[in-house]
Amino acid sequence: MAKAAAQFTCTECGAVHRKWAGQCDACGAWNSIVEEAPLSTGPGTRPTRGRAIALGALSAAEAPPQRAASRIDEFDRVLGGGLVAASAILVGGDPGIGKSTLLLQAVAAFAGQGLNCLYISGEEAAAQVRLRADRLGLAQAPVQLGAETGLRDILATLEATRPDLVVIDSIQTMWLDTIDSAPGSVAQLRAAAHELVSFAKRRGVAVILVGHVTKEGQIAGPRVIEHMVDTVLYFEGERGHQFRILRAVKNRFGPADEIGVFEMTGAGLAEVANPSALFLSERGTPAPGSVVFAGIEGTRPMLTEIQALVAPSPLGTPRRTVVGLDSARLSTILAVLEARCGIPFAGMDVFLNVAGGMRVQEPAADLAVACALLSAREDIALPAETVVFGEISLSGALRPVTQTENRLKEAQKLGFSAAIAPRAPKPAAPPGLKVQQMPDLAEVVGQIFGAG
Ligand code: TYD
Ligand code: MG
């Protein structure tokens, strides 16, 4: 039998290469390619005889998944309405962002609702976890705690105790003695995740895996196991800001793109029930360059402040600095402003920022970004109490966006009295809110900024 060829895998993106290289040509990362043992069922091995699997009709009645709520609303909503039994959830995020804190609070909340919960820490000693629990006021929560990294022992423990929920913090510290590579390597990570996920499905135990996002490639990132789990949540936030956002990027049991907003306090993470009010709380009188964007995050409307600063540049290649938005989107909007409205930004530094450390991904933010840029460049503040939203096409036309009514309703709720929006087929403005519908960007430039 031919010997199965060795396989090389990128620890950053999981791309498979036939030979080792210093740089992964799929994601561009350096020193991230490692050798991995080939799969025993891969090409080059003889197929062995299997047995027929049980097949069933698609129409067979299936009960909706059983869910358990933690009563931490921001957490439950991101899961799609609670924790589904026998599901596998990955919670990724930068080291130190608050994953262990969040999950300790969540697991204590689930235990408080009567679930049998286990928390396995591979990073911290049991005493450290107890100290944190004490600080969070959760020392009395009926959670079983273990500190272990050997997966064989963990699986034996799970088999014996059969909890409803187990948290593994973190998956990168887990190792299987059957795999011949270091903990944190792609091979270990995949094998450990596979063992835990299949245990979850087989025994009806919900598993939450914590995964560190790494930039250096020393340990494999959570992306390589995203496809194995049912739900992928990322816990994000800017250092220096106390807001933390739990974002669903994949969910087999609920809507993706849903977010939960938390605030890191001295006593753990606190839920933020009304994020719009919080993100706008630091706003003073209307200033040039500041625009309030009426956005939608998941199923919820959310207002955020977009800030721009435009200044003459001393550099040959002017700076384009973006925080919280996509920088490619900024380039596109600058190009549209120049080509379709005759407003150049050449020779000017442009700084763009979403206040409060929030990240905005919706194309509907285009018009708010354009208004912030124009307002900063022309040094004209937008009329007070105005929200902005709309997608800009390359022709300069404004495209209608989804959930216009929800955006307007939220704006009115927070005391805004006007909105600048694309032309939508049926404008349904709540009372007291004046909507200015604009066909294209040139119209906005002319009407709002009196330029162009
Ligand atoms: P942690 O949950 O350990 O992060 P991760 O598991 O993602 O690596 O969070 C660590 C940070 O959170 C640390 O910088 C201290 C801060 N923190 C608070 O501000 N308040 C608290 O009550 C707790 C427990 C942590
Ligand atoms: Mg941790």
Short mmCIF file of C-alpha atoms and ligand atoms in Angstrom, two decimals:
data_model
loop_
_atom_site.label_atom_id
_atom_site.label_comp_id
_atom_site.label_asym_id
_atom_site.label_seq_id
_atom_site.Cartn_x
_atom_site.Cartn_y
_atom_site.Cartn_z
CA MET A 1 0.00 0.00 0.00
CA ALA A 2 1.34 3.41 -0.91
CA LYS A 3 2.33 5.57 2.05
CA ALA A 4 -0.05 8.49 2.41
CA ALA A 5 1.72 11.73 1.54
CA ALA A 6 2.41 14.20 4.34
CA GLN A 7 0.23 17.26 4.34
CA PHE A 8 1.06 20.84 5.29
CA THR A 9 -1.53 23.12 6.81
CA CYS A 10 -1.58 26.85 7.52
CA THR A 11 -2.29 27.49 11.20
CA GLU A 12 -3.86 30.84 10.36
CA CYS A 13 -6.38 30.00 7.67
CA GLY A 14 -6.31 26.20 7.52
CA ALA A 15 -5.32 26.10 3.83
CA VAL A 16 -3.73 22.80 2.82
CA HIS A 17 -0.42 22.85 0.93
CA ARG A 18 1.52 20.00 -0.68
CA LYS A 19 4.88 21.23 0.54
CA TRP A 20 6.22 23.49 3.23
CA ALA A 21 6.66 27.19 2.47
CA GLY A 22 7.62 30.23 4.51
CA GLN A 23 4.47 32.09 3.58
CA CYS A 24 0.94 30.82 3.08
CA ASP A 25 -0.19 31.92 -0.38
CA ALA A 26 -3.85 31.65 0.63
CA CYS A 27 -3.80 34.19 3.48
CA GLY A 28 -0.32 35.70 3.24
CA ALA A 29 0.71 34.78 6.80
CA TRP A 30 4.40 34.08 7.47
CA ASN A 31 5.76 31.03 9.29
CA SER A 32 2.31 29.62 9.72
CA ILE A 33 2.63 26.38 7.74
CA VAL A 34 3.13 23.17 9.71
CA GLU A 35 3.26 19.49 8.81
CA GLU A 36 0.21 17.46 9.74
CA ALA A 37 -0.29 13.72 9.88
CA PRO A 38 -2.41 12.58 6.93
CA LEU A 39 -5.90 11.28 7.54
CA SER A 40 -6.03 7.50 7.64
CA THR A 41 -8.97 7.56 5.23
CA GLY A 42 -7.34 10.00 2.84
CA PRO A 43 -6.23 9.24 -0.72
CA GLY A 44 -3.78 6.37 -0.97
CA THR A 45 -5.49 4.18 1.61
CA ARG A 46 -7.61 1.22 0.69
CA PRO A 47 -11.34 1.68 1.30
CA THR A 48 -12.56 -0.75 3.95
CA ARG A 49 -15.99 -2.26 3.96
CA GLY A 50 -18.58 -0.14 5.79
CA ARG A 51 -22.13 -0.79 6.83
CA ALA A 52 -25.20 0.91 5.41
CA ILE A 53 -26.37 3.93 7.37
CA ALA A 54 -29.99 4.49 8.34
CA LEU A 55 -31.80 6.82 5.94
CA GLY A 56 -35.09 8.58 6.54
CA ALA A 57 -37.60 10.77 4.75
CA LEU A 58 -37.21 14.53 4.82
CA SER A 59 -40.83 14.87 5.91
CA ALA A 60 -40.35 13.06 9.23
CA ALA A 61 -41.73 15.27 11.98
CA GLU A 62 -39.04 16.81 14.16
CA ALA A 63 -39.76 18.79 17.29
CA PRO A 64 -38.25 22.30 17.45
CA PRO A 65 -34.95 22.26 19.34
CA GLN A 66 -35.18 22.45 23.10
CA ARG A 67 -33.73 25.65 24.41
CA ALA A 68 -32.60 26.71 27.83
CA ALA A 69 -32.44 30.40 28.65
CA SER A 70 -29.73 31.86 30.87
CA ARG A 71 -31.84 34.97 31.51
CA ILE A 72 -28.84 37.03 30.43
CA ASP A 73 -30.90 38.47 27.57
CA GLU A 74 -27.98 39.75 25.51
CA PHE A 75 -26.42 36.28 25.58
CA ASP A 76 -29.64 34.36 24.90
CA ARG A 77 -30.55 36.53 21.92
CA VAL A 78 -27.18 36.00 20.26
CA LEU A 79 -27.69 32.23 20.64
CA GLY A 80 -30.99 32.64 18.78
CA GLY A 81 -33.25 32.50 21.85
CA GLY A 82 -31.32 30.31 24.27
CA LEU A 83 -28.97 27.39 24.44
CA VAL A 84 -29.92 24.43 22.24
CA ALA A 85 -29.34 21.01 23.80
CA ALA A 86 -26.55 18.96 22.20
CA SER A 87 -25.20 21.94 20.29
CA ALA A 88 -21.57 22.96 19.89
CA ILE A 89 -20.73 26.64 20.25
CA LEU A 90 -17.42 28.34 19.60
CA VAL A 91 -16.70 31.64 21.35
CA GLY A 92 -13.68 33.34 19.78
CA GLY A 93 -11.92 36.56 20.66
CA ASP A 94 -8.63 38.28 21.45
CA PRO A 95 -6.83 37.22 24.61
CA GLY A 96 -7.90 39.36 27.56
CA ILE A 97 -11.11 40.61 25.94
CA GLY A 98 -13.28 38.91 28.57
CA LYS A 99 -14.22 35.48 27.22
CA SER A 100 -13.58 33.64 30.48
CA THR A 101 -15.48 36.28 32.42
CA LEU A 102 -18.48 36.12 30.06
CA LEU A 103 -18.63 32.33 30.07
CA LEU A 104 -18.24 32.03 33.83
CA GLN A 105 -21.18 34.41 34.19
CA ALA A 106 -23.17 32.53 31.52
CA VAL A 107 -22.48 29.10 32.99
CA ALA A 108 -23.47 30.34 36.46
CA ALA A 109 -26.68 31.76 34.97
CA PHE A 110 -27.52 28.47 33.25
CA ALA A 111 -26.77 26.59 36.48
CA GLY A 112 -29.12 28.99 38.25
CA GLN A 113 -31.84 27.91 35.80
CA GLY A 114 -31.39 24.29 36.85
CA LEU A 115 -28.91 23.04 34.24
CA ASN A 116 -26.14 20.73 35.34
CA CYS A 117 -23.05 22.71 34.30
CA LEU A 118 -19.35 21.99 34.15
CA TYR A 119 -16.57 24.52 33.62
CA ILE A 120 -13.21 23.06 32.57
CA SER A 121 -10.32 25.51 32.63
CA GLY A 122 -7.17 24.57 30.79
CA GLU A 123 -5.54 27.94 31.29
CA GLU A 124 -6.12 28.89 34.87
CA ALA A 125 -5.80 26.92 38.06
CA ALA A 126 -9.02 26.13 39.90
CA ALA A 127 -8.04 28.63 42.58
CA GLN A 128 -7.77 31.43 40.01
CA VAL A 129 -11.21 30.61 38.60
CA ARG A 130 -12.63 30.55 42.13
CA LEU A 131 -11.13 33.96 42.84
CA ARG A 132 -12.74 35.34 39.71
CA ALA A 133 -16.07 33.74 40.59
CA ASP A 134 -15.80 35.35 44.00
CA ARG A 135 -15.13 38.74 42.44
CA LEU A 136 -18.13 38.30 40.16
CA GLY A 137 -20.31 37.36 43.12
CA LEU A 138 -20.86 33.87 41.72
CA ALA A 139 -19.03 31.81 44.31
CA GLN A 140 -22.27 30.11 45.39
CA ALA A 141 -23.39 29.18 41.87
CA PRO A 142 -23.86 25.40 41.52
CA VAL A 143 -21.20 25.00 38.82
CA GLN A 144 -18.77 22.08 38.86
CA LEU A 145 -15.23 23.27 38.24
CA GLY A 146 -12.26 21.38 36.86
CA ALA A 147 -8.76 22.39 35.78
CA GLU A 148 -7.38 19.97 33.20
CA THR A 149 -5.92 19.90 29.69
CA GLY A 150 -5.82 16.18 28.91
CA LEU A 151 -8.84 15.49 26.73
CA ARG A 152 -8.91 11.76 27.48
CA ASP A 153 -9.55 12.47 31.18
CA ILE A 154 -12.01 15.23 30.38
CA LEU A 155 -14.04 12.98 28.08
CA ALA A 156 -14.06 10.22 30.72
CA THR A 157 -15.32 12.75 33.28
CA LEU A 158 -18.01 13.99 30.91
CA GLU A 159 -19.05 10.43 30.15
CA ALA A 160 -19.42 9.75 33.88
CA THR A 161 -21.20 12.98 34.86
CA ARG A 162 -23.27 13.66 31.69
CA PRO A 163 -23.82 17.38 32.36
CA ASP A 164 -26.26 19.53 30.34
CA LEU A 165 -23.57 22.04 29.49
CA VAL A 166 -19.79 22.06 29.55
CA VAL A 167 -17.49 25.02 28.90
CA ILE A 168 -13.97 24.24 27.67
CA ASP A 169 -11.67 27.23 28.29
CA SER A 170 -9.77 27.15 26.00
CA ILE A 171 -9.81 24.62 23.17
CA GLN A 172 -6.22 25.59 22.31
CA THR A 173 -4.92 24.24 25.61
CA MET A 174 -6.53 20.82 25.11
CA TRP A 175 -4.48 17.92 23.88
CA LEU A 176 -5.03 14.32 22.88
CA ASP A 177 -2.24 11.82 23.57
CA THR A 178 -3.04 10.01 20.32
CA ILE A 179 -1.96 13.01 18.25
CA ASP A 180 1.72 13.50 17.76
CA SER A 181 1.96 17.30 17.85
CA ALA A 182 2.03 20.10 20.41
CA PRO A 183 -1.10 21.47 22.10
CA GLY A 184 -2.34 24.47 20.14
CA SER A 185 -1.30 23.03 16.77
CA VAL A 186 -3.83 22.66 13.98
CA ALA A 187 -3.81 18.87 14.33
CA GLN A 188 -4.49 18.98 18.09
CA LEU A 189 -7.08 21.72 17.74
CA ARG A 190 -9.01 19.87 15.04
CA ALA A 191 -8.85 16.54 16.82
CA ALA A 192 -9.85 18.00 20.20
CA ALA A 193 -12.74 19.95 18.67
CA HIS A 194 -13.85 16.87 16.73
CA GLU A 195 -13.85 14.70 19.88
CA LEU A 196 -15.80 17.26 21.90
CA VAL A 197 -18.31 18.06 19.14
CA SER A 198 -19.02 14.41 18.45
CA PHE A 199 -19.39 13.79 22.18
CA ALA A 200 -21.88 16.66 22.31
CA LYS A 201 -23.98 15.15 19.52
CA ARG A 202 -23.73 11.58 20.82
CA ARG A 203 -24.59 12.30 24.44
CA GLY A 204 -26.86 15.34 24.10
CA VAL A 205 -24.51 17.64 25.98
CA ALA A 206 -24.16 21.29 24.93
CA VAL A 207 -20.50 22.25 24.57
CA ILE A 208 -19.08 25.77 24.54
CA LEU A 209 -15.51 25.99 23.25
CA VAL A 210 -13.43 29.08 23.93
CA GLY A 211 -10.91 29.95 21.21
CA HIS A 212 -8.24 32.62 21.21
CA VAL A 213 -7.78 34.62 18.06
CA THR A 214 -4.06 34.84 17.40
CA LYS A 215 -2.19 37.03 15.01
CA GLU A 216 1.23 35.49 15.42
CA GLY A 217 0.36 31.96 14.34
CA GLN A 218 2.04 30.39 17.38
CA ILE A 219 -1.18 28.58 18.10
CA ALA A 220 -3.87 27.80 15.58
CA GLY A 221 -6.78 30.19 15.46
CA PRO A 222 -10.43 29.28 16.03
CA ARG A 223 -11.21 29.68 12.32
CA VAL A 224 -9.97 26.17 11.56
CA ILE A 225 -12.78 24.67 13.64
CA GLU A 226 -15.57 27.07 12.70
CA HIS A 227 -17.06 24.55 10.28
CA MET A 228 -17.34 21.82 12.93
CA VAL A 229 -19.57 23.70 15.34
CA ASP A 230 -23.21 24.79 15.12
CA THR A 231 -22.72 28.32 16.32
CA VAL A 232 -19.76 30.69 16.07
CA LEU A 233 -19.73 33.75 18.29
CA TYR A 234 -16.99 36.37 18.39
CA PHE A 235 -16.45 38.52 21.43
CA GLU A 236 -14.98 41.83 20.34
CA GLY A 237 -14.21 45.27 21.62
CA GLU A 238 -11.58 47.95 21.45
CA ARG A 239 -8.97 48.09 24.13
CA GLY A 240 -9.50 51.27 26.08
CA HIS A 241 -13.27 51.04 25.68
CA GLN A 242 -15.40 49.22 28.17
CA PHE A 243 -17.98 48.06 25.59
CA ARG A 244 -17.85 44.46 24.46
CA ILE A 245 -19.88 43.03 21.63
CA LEU A 246 -20.82 39.38 21.26
CA ARG A 247 -21.50 38.78 17.60
CA ALA A 248 -22.98 35.66 15.99
CA VAL A 249 -21.20 35.01 12.70
CA LYS A 250 -22.74 31.59 12.15
CA ASN A 251 -25.75 30.04 13.81
CA ARG A 252 -27.54 26.86 12.78
CA PHE A 253 -30.25 27.61 15.33
CA GLY A 254 -30.91 31.30 14.84
CA PRO A 255 -30.15 34.41 12.85
CA ALA A 256 -26.51 35.21 12.17
CA ASP A 257 -25.31 38.80 12.61
CA GLU A 258 -27.16 39.13 15.88
CA ILE A 259 -25.23 41.02 18.53
CA GLY A 260 -25.28 41.34 22.30
CA VAL A 261 -23.79 44.41 23.94
CA PHE A 262 -22.01 44.29 27.29
CA GLU A 263 -20.05 46.69 29.41
CA MET A 264 -16.94 45.51 31.29
CA THR A 265 -17.22 46.75 34.86
CA GLY A 266 -15.29 46.09 38.03
CA ALA A 267 -17.76 43.33 38.82
CA GLY A 268 -17.79 41.56 35.47
CA LEU A 269 -19.82 42.09 32.34
CA ALA A 270 -23.04 44.03 32.61
CA GLU A 271 -25.75 43.86 29.94
CA VAL A 272 -26.44 46.98 27.93
CA ALA A 273 -30.15 46.93 27.21
CA ASN A 274 -30.28 50.14 25.19
CA PRO A 275 -27.02 50.37 23.22
CA SER A 276 -28.16 53.31 21.05
CA ALA A 277 -28.52 55.56 24.08
CA LEU A 278 -25.13 54.42 25.35
CA PHE A 279 -23.28 54.91 22.07
CA LEU A 280 -24.75 58.38 21.69
CA SER A 281 -24.38 59.40 25.33
CA GLU A 282 -21.06 61.18 24.84
CA ARG A 283 -22.33 63.28 21.96
CA GLY A 284 -22.35 67.02 22.63
CA THR A 285 -23.73 69.79 20.45
CA PRO A 286 -23.72 69.03 16.70
CA ALA A 287 -20.18 69.46 15.39
CA PRO A 288 -18.81 69.32 11.84
CA GLY A 289 -17.77 65.78 10.94
CA SER A 290 -20.20 64.06 13.30
CA VAL A 291 -23.16 62.14 11.90
CA VAL A 292 -25.59 59.76 13.61
CA PHE A 293 -26.10 56.57 11.61
CA ALA A 294 -29.34 54.65 12.05
CA GLY A 295 -28.18 51.07 11.64
CA ILE A 296 -29.49 47.56 12.16
CA GLU A 297 -27.49 44.94 14.01
CA GLY A 298 -29.08 41.53 13.64
CA THR A 299 -32.73 42.03 14.48
CA ARG A 300 -32.22 45.22 16.43
CA PRO A 301 -31.93 48.85 15.33
CA MET A 302 -28.90 50.65 16.70
CA LEU A 303 -27.82 54.26 16.40
CA THR A 304 -24.10 55.02 16.35
CA GLU A 305 -22.11 58.18 15.82
CA ILE A 306 -19.73 58.28 12.85
CA GLN A 307 -16.97 60.88 13.11
CA ALA A 308 -14.73 62.20 10.34
CA LEU A 309 -11.80 64.59 10.31
CA VAL A 310 -10.43 66.00 7.05
CA ALA A 311 -7.25 68.07 7.14
CA PRO A 312 -4.63 69.23 4.62
CA SER A 313 -1.89 66.60 4.42
CA PRO A 314 1.83 67.30 4.66
CA LEU A 315 2.47 63.87 3.11
CA GLY A 316 2.86 62.88 -0.52
CA THR A 317 0.40 60.05 0.01
CA PRO A 318 -2.29 61.38 2.34
CA ARG A 319 -3.35 59.29 5.32
CA ARG A 320 -6.56 57.28 5.36
CA THR A 321 -7.16 56.08 8.92
CA VAL A 322 -10.31 54.09 9.66
CA VAL A 323 -11.48 52.66 12.98
CA GLY A 324 -14.62 50.54 13.18
CA LEU A 325 -15.46 50.62 9.47
CA ASP A 326 -14.15 48.91 6.34
CA SER A 327 -11.31 50.92 4.81
CA ALA A 328 -12.11 49.65 1.30
CA ARG A 329 -15.58 51.14 1.74
CA LEU A 330 -14.04 54.52 2.61
CA SER A 331 -11.92 54.44 -0.56
CA THR A 332 -15.02 53.69 -2.62
CA ILE A 333 -17.02 56.51 -1.06
CA LEU A 334 -14.16 58.98 -1.56
CA ALA A 335 -13.93 57.93 -5.21
CA VAL A 336 -17.69 58.35 -5.72
CA LEU A 337 -17.61 61.80 -4.09
CA GLU A 338 -14.81 62.82 -6.40
CA ALA A 339 -16.09 61.29 -9.64
CA ARG A 340 -19.84 61.89 -9.29
CA CYS A 341 -20.00 65.05 -7.19
CA GLY A 342 -16.71 66.74 -8.12
CA ILE A 343 -15.50 66.92 -4.52
CA PRO A 344 -11.84 65.90 -4.36
CA PHE A 345 -10.06 64.63 -1.25
CA ALA A 346 -6.61 64.52 -2.85
CA GLY A 347 -3.96 66.13 -0.68
CA MET A 348 -6.09 65.72 2.44
CA ASP A 349 -5.69 63.36 5.38
CA VAL A 350 -8.94 61.56 6.19
CA PHE A 351 -9.68 60.04 9.59
CA LEU A 352 -12.87 58.08 10.11
CA ASN A 353 -14.09 56.58 13.35
CA VAL A 354 -17.14 54.96 14.90
CA ALA A 355 -17.61 56.36 18.40
CA GLY A 356 -17.59 54.04 21.41
CA GLY A 357 -15.51 51.25 19.84
CA MET A 358 -18.43 49.87 17.84
CA ARG A 359 -17.82 48.17 14.49
CA VAL A 360 -20.24 48.88 11.62
CA GLN A 361 -20.40 46.48 8.69
CA GLU A 362 -23.66 47.41 6.98
CA PRO A 363 -23.53 48.99 3.51
CA ALA A 364 -26.35 51.22 4.78
CA ALA A 365 -23.67 53.22 6.60
CA ASP A 366 -22.34 54.56 3.26
CA LEU A 367 -24.45 57.71 3.27
CA ALA A 368 -23.63 58.45 6.91
CA VAL A 369 -19.92 58.10 6.09
CA ALA A 370 -20.28 60.37 3.04
CA CYS A 371 -22.16 62.98 5.12
CA ALA A 372 -19.50 62.84 7.86
CA LEU A 373 -16.76 63.35 5.25
CA LEU A 374 -18.60 66.22 3.57
CA SER A 375 -19.47 67.82 6.87
CA ALA A 376 -15.84 67.65 8.01
CA ARG A 377 -14.48 68.90 4.69
CA GLU A 378 -16.93 71.79 4.33
CA ASP A 379 -16.84 72.51 8.09
CA ILE A 380 -20.64 72.51 8.20
CA ALA A 381 -22.46 70.63 10.96
CA LEU A 382 -25.45 68.56 9.91
CA PRO A 383 -28.81 69.92 11.17
CA ALA A 384 -29.32 68.96 14.82
CA GLU A 385 -31.28 65.79 15.69
CA THR A 386 -30.82 64.19 12.27
CA VAL A 387 -30.05 60.54 11.51
CA VAL A 388 -28.65 59.30 8.20
CA PHE A 389 -28.67 55.97 6.38
CA GLY A 390 -28.50 54.63 2.81
CA GLU A 391 -26.29 52.63 0.52
CA ILE A 392 -24.31 54.45 -2.18
CA SER A 393 -23.85 52.78 -5.55
CA LEU A 394 -20.84 53.46 -7.78
CA SER A 395 -22.99 55.69 -9.97
CA GLY A 396 -23.64 57.94 -6.98
CA ALA A 397 -27.28 56.85 -6.71
CA LEU A 398 -28.71 56.06 -3.27
CA ARG A 399 -30.12 52.58 -2.84
CA PRO A 400 -32.92 51.87 -0.39
CA VAL A 401 -31.93 49.66 2.55
CA THR A 402 -33.77 47.05 4.59
CA GLN A 403 -35.85 47.79 7.70
CA THR A 404 -36.29 51.50 6.99
CA GLU A 405 -39.24 51.65 9.39
CA ASN A 406 -37.31 50.12 12.27
CA ARG A 407 -34.48 52.58 11.79
CA LEU A 408 -36.84 55.55 11.77
CA LYS A 409 -38.76 54.27 14.79
CA GLU A 410 -35.58 53.90 16.84
CA ALA A 411 -34.45 57.40 15.83
CA GLN A 412 -37.77 58.86 16.90
CA LYS A 413 -37.63 56.93 20.18
CA LEU A 414 -34.28 58.53 20.97
CA GLY A 415 -35.54 62.04 20.27
CA PHE A 416 -34.40 62.59 16.68
CA SER A 417 -36.66 64.72 14.50
CA ALA A 418 -35.23 64.31 11.00
CA ALA A 419 -33.71 61.67 8.76
CA ILE A 420 -31.79 61.74 5.49
CA ALA A 421 -32.53 58.55 3.58
CA PRO A 422 -32.72 57.08 0.08
CA ARG A 423 -35.94 57.19 -1.91
CA ALA A 424 -37.92 54.17 -0.73
CA PRO A 425 -41.16 52.98 -2.36
CA LYS A 426 -43.34 53.56 0.70
CA PRO A 427 -42.07 56.06 3.23
CA ALA A 428 -43.56 55.17 6.60
CA ALA A 429 -42.23 57.77 8.98
CA PRO A 430 -43.31 57.75 12.61
CA PRO A 431 -45.07 60.95 13.69
CA GLY A 432 -42.75 63.82 14.53
CA LEU A 433 -39.94 62.61 12.29
CA LYS A 434 -39.32 64.39 8.98
CA VAL A 435 -37.71 62.20 6.32
CA GLN A 436 -35.76 63.86 3.52
CA GLN A 437 -35.63 61.38 0.67
CA MET A 438 -32.69 61.81 -1.68
CA PRO A 439 -32.27 60.15 -5.09
CA ASP A 440 -28.48 60.45 -5.25
CA LEU A 441 -25.36 61.74 -3.57
CA ALA A 442 -25.15 64.89 -5.73
CA GLU A 443 -28.57 65.90 -4.39
CA VAL A 444 -27.34 65.44 -0.80
CA VAL A 445 -24.26 67.54 -1.55
CA GLY A 446 -26.38 70.32 -3.07
CA GLN A 447 -29.28 70.34 -0.60
CA ILE A 448 -27.57 69.64 2.70
CA PHE A 449 -24.16 71.16 2.17
CA GLY A 450 -24.99 73.75 -0.48
CA ALA A 451 -21.96 72.73 -2.50
CA GLY A 452 -21.21 70.72 -5.65
P1 TYD B 1 -10.74 37.41 30.74
O1 TYD B 1 -12.15 36.95 30.91
O2 TYD B 1 -9.70 36.71 31.53
O3 TYD B 1 -10.32 37.41 29.20
P2 TYD B 1 -10.07 36.19 28.20
O4 TYD B 1 -10.62 34.96 28.82
O5 TYD B 1 -10.80 36.60 26.95
O6 TYD B 1 -8.61 36.12 27.96
O7 TYD B 1 -10.75 38.97 31.04
C1 TYD B 1 -9.65 39.60 31.46
C2 TYD B 1 -9.84 41.07 31.51
O8 TYD B 1 -11.09 41.48 32.02
C3 TYD B 1 -8.78 41.61 32.42
O9 TYD B 1 -8.07 42.59 31.70
C4 TYD B 1 -9.51 42.17 33.59
C5 TYD B 1 -10.89 42.41 33.07
N1 TYD B 1 -11.92 42.22 34.11
C6 TYD B 1 -12.64 43.32 34.56
O10 TYD B 1 -12.44 44.44 34.14
N2 TYD B 1 -13.62 43.12 35.50
C7 TYD B 1 -13.89 41.90 36.00
O11 TYD B 1 -14.79 41.76 36.86
C8 TYD B 1 -13.14 40.78 35.54
C9 TYD B 1 -13.37 39.40 36.07
C10 TYD B 1 -12.17 40.98 34.58
MG MG B 2 -9.54 33.30 29.49
#
